[in-house]
CSV table of C-alpha atoms in Angstrom, one decimal:
chain,number,residue,atom,x,y,z
A,660,MET,CA,5.7,26.7,143.2
A,661,ASP,CA,5.0,27.0,140.2
A,662,PRO,CA,5.9,25.0,137.4
A,663,THR,CA,8.5,26.3,136.0
A,664,HIS,CA,10.3,26.2,139.7
A,665,ARG,CA,9.5,22.3,139.3
A,666,ASP,CA,11.4,22.2,136.3
A,667,ARG,CA,14.4,23.4,137.6
A,668,GLN,CA,14.2,21.4,140.5
A,669,ALA,CA,14.4,18.0,138.4
A,670,THR,CA,17.0,19.9,136.2
A,671,TYR,CA,19.2,19.9,139.4
A,672,ARG,CA,18.0,16.4,140.5
A,673,PHE,CA,18.9,14.8,137.5
A,674,TRP,CA,22.7,16.0,137.2
A,675,HIS,CA,23.2,16.4,140.8
A,676,PRO,CA,21.6,13.2,142.4
A,677,GLN,CA,21.9,12.1,146.2
A,678,LEU,CA,24.2,9.9,146.7
A,679,ASN,CA,24.2,8.0,150.3
A,680,VAL,CA,27.7,6.0,149.9
A,681,THR,CA,30.4,6.5,152.1
A,682,PHE,CA,33.6,6.1,151.0
A,683,ARG,CA,36.6,5.8,153.6
A,684,TRP,CA,38.8,7.6,151.4
A,685,ARG,CA,38.7,11.1,148.9
A,686,SER,CA,40.9,9.2,146.8
A,687,ASP,CA,38.4,6.5,146.4
A,688,TRP,CA,35.6,9.9,145.9
A,689,ILE,CA,37.2,11.3,143.0
A,690,LEU,CA,38.2,8.4,141.1
A,691,VAL,CA,34.4,7.4,141.4
A,692,SER,CA,33.4,11.0,140.6
A,693,GLN,CA,36.0,11.1,137.5
A,694,ALA,CA,34.9,7.9,135.9
A,695,LEU,CA,31.5,8.3,136.0
A,696,ALA,CA,32.3,11.5,134.4
A,697,LEU,CA,34.9,10.1,131.9
A,698,THR,CA,31.6,7.5,131.3
A,699,ASP,CA,29.0,9.8,130.7
A,700,GLN,CA,26.8,7.2,132.8
A,701,HIS,CA,24.3,7.9,135.6
A,702,PRO,CA,25.2,6.4,139.4
A,703,ARG,CA,21.8,4.5,139.5
A,704,GLU,CA,23.0,3.0,136.4
A,705,VAL,CA,26.5,1.9,137.7
A,706,LEU,CA,25.6,0.9,141.2
A,707,LEU,CA,22.2,-1.5,139.5
A,708,ARG,CA,24.8,-2.9,137.1
A,709,TRP,CA,27.2,-3.7,140.3
A,710,ALA,CA,24.4,-5.0,142.6
A,711,ARG,CA,22.8,-7.2,139.4
A,712,GLN,CA,26.5,-8.8,139.3
A,713,VAL,CA,27.0,-9.4,143.3
A,714,LEU,CA,23.8,-11.1,143.0
A,715,ASP,CA,24.2,-13.3,139.8
A,716,GLU,CA,27.9,-14.0,141.9
A,717,ILE,CA,26.1,-15.6,144.9
A,718,PRO,CA,25.4,-19.2,144.7
A,719,PRO,CA,21.7,-19.2,145.0
A,720,HIS,CA,19.8,-20.2,148.2
A,721,ASP,CA,18.7,-23.9,149.7
A,722,PRO,CA,16.3,-23.4,151.8
A,723,ARG,CA,16.2,-25.9,154.1
A,724,SER,CA,19.5,-25.5,154.9
């Protein structure tokens, strides 16, 4: 595989990341896609922010219980 081919693949993966997220309704998927486009954010950034927020809201686990 020549270097230009790898560069094209990297660019494609950046703009079209594989998302293994299942939405119950197509309208939910459209809403998320629009929000990402309008905020010019990468899905990874949004998912990481969401995960950190969830973890901050969960009280610490007591290992004695």
